[in-house]
Short mmCIF file of C-alpha atoms in Angstrom, two decimals:
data_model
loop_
_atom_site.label_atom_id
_atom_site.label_comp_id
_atom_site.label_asym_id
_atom_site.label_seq_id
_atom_site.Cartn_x
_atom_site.Cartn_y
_atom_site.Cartn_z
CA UNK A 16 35.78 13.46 -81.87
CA UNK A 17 32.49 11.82 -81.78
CA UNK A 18 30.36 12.96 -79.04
CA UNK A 19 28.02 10.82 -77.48
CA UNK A 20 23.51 11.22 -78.79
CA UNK A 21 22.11 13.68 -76.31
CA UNK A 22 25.60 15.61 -76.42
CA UNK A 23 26.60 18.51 -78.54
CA UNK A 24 28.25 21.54 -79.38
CA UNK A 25 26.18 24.48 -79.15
CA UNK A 26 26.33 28.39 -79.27
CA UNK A 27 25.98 30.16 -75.85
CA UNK A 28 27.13 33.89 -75.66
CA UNK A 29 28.88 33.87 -79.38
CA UNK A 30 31.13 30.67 -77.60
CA UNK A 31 30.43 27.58 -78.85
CA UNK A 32 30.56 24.65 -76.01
CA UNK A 33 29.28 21.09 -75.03
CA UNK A 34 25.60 20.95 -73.51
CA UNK A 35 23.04 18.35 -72.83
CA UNK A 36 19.40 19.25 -72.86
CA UNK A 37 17.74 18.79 -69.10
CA UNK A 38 16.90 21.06 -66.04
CA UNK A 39 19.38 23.12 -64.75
CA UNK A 40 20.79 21.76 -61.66
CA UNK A 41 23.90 24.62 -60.58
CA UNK A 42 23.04 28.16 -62.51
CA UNK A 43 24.02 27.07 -65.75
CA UNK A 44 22.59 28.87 -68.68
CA UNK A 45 19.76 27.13 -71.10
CA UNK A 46 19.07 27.48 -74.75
CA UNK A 47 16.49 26.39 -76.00
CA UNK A 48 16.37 23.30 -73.37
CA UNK A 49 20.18 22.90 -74.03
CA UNK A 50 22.36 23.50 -70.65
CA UNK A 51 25.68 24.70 -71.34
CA UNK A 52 27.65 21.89 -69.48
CA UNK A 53 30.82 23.82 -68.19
CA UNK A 54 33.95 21.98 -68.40
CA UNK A 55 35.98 24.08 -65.62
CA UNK A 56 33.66 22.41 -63.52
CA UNK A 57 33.23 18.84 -65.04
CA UNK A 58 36.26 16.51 -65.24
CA UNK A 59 34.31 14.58 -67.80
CA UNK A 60 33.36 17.61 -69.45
CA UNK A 61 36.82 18.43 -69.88
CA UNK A 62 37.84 15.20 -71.40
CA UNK A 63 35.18 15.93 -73.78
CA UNK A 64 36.69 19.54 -74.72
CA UNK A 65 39.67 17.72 -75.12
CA UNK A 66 38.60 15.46 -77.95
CA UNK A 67 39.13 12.31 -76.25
CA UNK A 68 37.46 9.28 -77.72
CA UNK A 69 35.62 8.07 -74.50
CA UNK A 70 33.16 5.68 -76.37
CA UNK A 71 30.31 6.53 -74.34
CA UNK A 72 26.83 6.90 -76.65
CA UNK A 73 23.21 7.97 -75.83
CA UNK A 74 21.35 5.51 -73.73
CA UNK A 75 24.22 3.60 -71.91
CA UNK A 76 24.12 2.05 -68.31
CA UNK A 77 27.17 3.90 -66.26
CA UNK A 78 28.00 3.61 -62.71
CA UNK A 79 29.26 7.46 -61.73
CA UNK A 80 31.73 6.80 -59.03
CA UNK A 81 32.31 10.18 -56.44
CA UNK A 82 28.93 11.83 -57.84
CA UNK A 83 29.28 14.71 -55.12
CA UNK A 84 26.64 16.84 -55.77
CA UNK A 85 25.59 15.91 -58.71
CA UNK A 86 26.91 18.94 -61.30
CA UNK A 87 28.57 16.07 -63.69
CA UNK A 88 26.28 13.38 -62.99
CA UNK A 89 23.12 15.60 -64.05
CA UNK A 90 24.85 15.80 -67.55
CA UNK A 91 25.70 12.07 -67.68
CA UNK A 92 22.07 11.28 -66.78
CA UNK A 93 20.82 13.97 -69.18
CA UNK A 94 22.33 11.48 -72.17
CA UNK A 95 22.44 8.13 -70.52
CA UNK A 96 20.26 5.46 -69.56
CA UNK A 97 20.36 4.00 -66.11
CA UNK A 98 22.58 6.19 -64.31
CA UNK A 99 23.88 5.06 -60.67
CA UNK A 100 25.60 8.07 -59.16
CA UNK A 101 27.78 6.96 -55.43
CA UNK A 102 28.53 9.41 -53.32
CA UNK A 103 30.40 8.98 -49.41
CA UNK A 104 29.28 12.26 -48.30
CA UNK A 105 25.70 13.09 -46.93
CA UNK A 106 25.76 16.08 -47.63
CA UNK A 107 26.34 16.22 -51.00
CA UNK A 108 23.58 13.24 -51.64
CA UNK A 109 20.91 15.81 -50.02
CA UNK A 110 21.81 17.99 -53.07
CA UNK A 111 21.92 14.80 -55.46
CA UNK A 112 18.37 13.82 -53.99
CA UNK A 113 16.95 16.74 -55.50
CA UNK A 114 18.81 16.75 -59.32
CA UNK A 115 18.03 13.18 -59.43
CA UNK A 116 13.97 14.61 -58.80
CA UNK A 117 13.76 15.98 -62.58
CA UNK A 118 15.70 12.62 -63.44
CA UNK A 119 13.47 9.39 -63.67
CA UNK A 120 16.70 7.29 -64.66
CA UNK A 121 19.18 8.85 -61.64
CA UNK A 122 19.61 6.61 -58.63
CA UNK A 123 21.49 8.63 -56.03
CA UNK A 124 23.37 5.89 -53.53
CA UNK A 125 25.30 7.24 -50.38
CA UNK A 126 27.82 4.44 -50.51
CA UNK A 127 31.68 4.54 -50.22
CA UNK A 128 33.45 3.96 -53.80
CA UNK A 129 35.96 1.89 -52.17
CA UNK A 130 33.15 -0.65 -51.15
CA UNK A 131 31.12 -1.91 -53.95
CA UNK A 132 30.24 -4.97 -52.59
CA UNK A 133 27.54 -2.26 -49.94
CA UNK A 134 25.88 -1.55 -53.43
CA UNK A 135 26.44 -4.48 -55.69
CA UNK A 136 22.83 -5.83 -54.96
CA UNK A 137 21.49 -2.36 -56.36
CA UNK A 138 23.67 -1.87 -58.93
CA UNK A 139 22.98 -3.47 -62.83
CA UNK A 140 25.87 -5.74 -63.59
CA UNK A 141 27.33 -5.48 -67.43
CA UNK A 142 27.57 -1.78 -67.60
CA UNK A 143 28.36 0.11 -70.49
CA UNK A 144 30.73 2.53 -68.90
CA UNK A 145 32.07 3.49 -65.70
CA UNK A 146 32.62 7.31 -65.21
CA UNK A 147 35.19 8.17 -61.88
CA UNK A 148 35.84 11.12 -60.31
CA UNK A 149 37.02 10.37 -56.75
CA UNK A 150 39.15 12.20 -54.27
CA UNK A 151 40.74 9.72 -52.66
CA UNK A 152 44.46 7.81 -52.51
CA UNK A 153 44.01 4.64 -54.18
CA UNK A 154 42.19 5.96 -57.49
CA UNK A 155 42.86 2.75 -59.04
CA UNK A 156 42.04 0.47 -56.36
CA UNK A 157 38.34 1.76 -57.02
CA UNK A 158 38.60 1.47 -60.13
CA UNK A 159 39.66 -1.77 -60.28
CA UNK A 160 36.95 -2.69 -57.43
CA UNK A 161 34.02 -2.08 -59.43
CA UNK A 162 35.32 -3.35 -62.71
CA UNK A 163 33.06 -6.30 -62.03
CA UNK A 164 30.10 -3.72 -62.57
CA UNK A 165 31.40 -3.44 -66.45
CA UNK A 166 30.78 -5.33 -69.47
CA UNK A 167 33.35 -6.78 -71.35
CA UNK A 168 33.42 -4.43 -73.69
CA UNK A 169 32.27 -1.63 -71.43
CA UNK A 170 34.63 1.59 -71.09
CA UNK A 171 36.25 3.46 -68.17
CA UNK A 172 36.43 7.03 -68.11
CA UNK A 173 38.27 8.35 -65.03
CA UNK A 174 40.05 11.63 -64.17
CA UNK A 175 42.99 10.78 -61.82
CA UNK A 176 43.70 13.69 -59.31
CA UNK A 177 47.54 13.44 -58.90
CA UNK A 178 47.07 15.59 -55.64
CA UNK A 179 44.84 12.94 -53.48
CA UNK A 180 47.26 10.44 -54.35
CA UNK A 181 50.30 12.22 -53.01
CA UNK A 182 50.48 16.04 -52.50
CA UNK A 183 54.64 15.73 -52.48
CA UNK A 184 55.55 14.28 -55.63
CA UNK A 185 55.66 15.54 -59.16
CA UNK A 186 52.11 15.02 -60.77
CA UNK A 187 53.47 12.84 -63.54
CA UNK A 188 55.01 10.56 -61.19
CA UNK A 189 51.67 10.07 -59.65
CA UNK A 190 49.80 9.28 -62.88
CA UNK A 191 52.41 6.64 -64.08
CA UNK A 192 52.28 5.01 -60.81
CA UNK A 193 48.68 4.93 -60.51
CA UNK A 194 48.11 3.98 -64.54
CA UNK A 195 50.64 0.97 -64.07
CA UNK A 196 48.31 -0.11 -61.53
CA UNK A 197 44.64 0.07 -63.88
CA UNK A 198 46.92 -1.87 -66.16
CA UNK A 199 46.42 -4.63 -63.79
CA UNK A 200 42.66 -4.67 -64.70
CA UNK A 201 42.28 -2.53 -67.64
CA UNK A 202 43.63 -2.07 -71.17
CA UNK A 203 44.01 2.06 -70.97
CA UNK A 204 43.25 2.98 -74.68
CA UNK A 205 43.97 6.93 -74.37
CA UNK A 206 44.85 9.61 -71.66
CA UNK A 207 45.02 13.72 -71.61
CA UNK A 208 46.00 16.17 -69.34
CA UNK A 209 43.06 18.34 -68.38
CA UNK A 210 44.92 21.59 -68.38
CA UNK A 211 43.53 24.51 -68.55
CA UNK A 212 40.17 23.12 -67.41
CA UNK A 213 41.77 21.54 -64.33
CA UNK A 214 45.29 21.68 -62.96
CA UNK A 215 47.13 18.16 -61.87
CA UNK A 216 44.57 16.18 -63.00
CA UNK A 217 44.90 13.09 -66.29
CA UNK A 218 41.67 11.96 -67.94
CA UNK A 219 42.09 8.48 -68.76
CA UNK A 220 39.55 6.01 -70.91
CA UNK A 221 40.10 2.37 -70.67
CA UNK A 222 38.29 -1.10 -71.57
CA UNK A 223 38.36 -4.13 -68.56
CA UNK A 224 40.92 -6.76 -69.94
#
């Protein structure tokens, strides 16, 4: 698996994980300016530790849809270029305020996913990659939405939470539903369950047709 420049595999505790280099943002231990980046909290960090090819590299422009308080995003930002992190709740954002501080290339916006049009005058068009991580019914909908945001050959990495979509049915139900649905916008290139790391959830990369 080929993890993106500013990303690697490093030794914390005898263990050997993913970690970014940065300031700490949520009590996570640093080596030698390397954060251990923890992926039982981190959807993306999961899809990492799962060896999915996400085709995100060092310096790239990504939109970070449902940013909440910024544990991922700090990572992302850690390795990326231009990082525009949304987030609906206030709360959360106060929190994001403050990681994006240390951060010179995070831009915090307290916007609603499912809206891009309140944020498309902020937001760089042609991005290299769109991270998502919402909790909301209608995961592709958003996706879809801000697909104008992407370059053509620009990636999507998402984690689909089978339970915001529909708490009755069988998870894998959910995720074919809501993947036949990207289709409509996106070729989907690979996908993963993200057990252990997180239960009911599918990671899922995927290039704008």
């Amino acid at each position: 698996m080929s993890l993106p420049e500013g990303v690697q595999r490093r030794e914390f505790d005898g263990e050997e994980v993913l970690a970014t280099r940065g300031e700490p943002v949520y009590g996570e231990p640093v080596v030698e300016g390397w954060r251990r980046w923890d992926a039982s909290r981190s959807k993306l960090g999961a899809t990492f530790a799962h060896g999915l090819d996400t085709g995100l590299s060092g310096g790239d422009g990504v939109l970070y849809l449902g940013a909440a308080n910024g544990t991922t995003v700090s990572h992302v930002a850690d390795f990326a270029g231009p990082t525009y992190a949304v987030e609906f709740a206030p709360r959360p954002v106060r929190d994001l305020l403050g990681v994006a501080e240390d951060r010179g290339n995070l831009f915090p916006l307290l916007k609603d996913a499912r809206k891009p049009e309140t944020y498309a005058h902020v937001v760089e068009s042609r991005l290299d990659a769109i991270v998502q991580d919402v909790a909301t019914r209608g995961q592709a909908d958003v996706a879809l939405a801000n697909r104008q945001f992407l370059a053509d050959d620009g990636r999507f990495v998402g984690a689909i939470k089978a339970r915001s979509e529909d708490v009755t049915r069988e998870p894998e139900a959910v995720f074919e539903d809501v993947l036949e649905r990207l289709r409509e916008g996106y070729e989907v290139l690979s996908t993963d369950r993200l057990e252990p790391h997180h239960d009911d959830h599918l990671a899922v990369v995927a290039t704008p047709k």
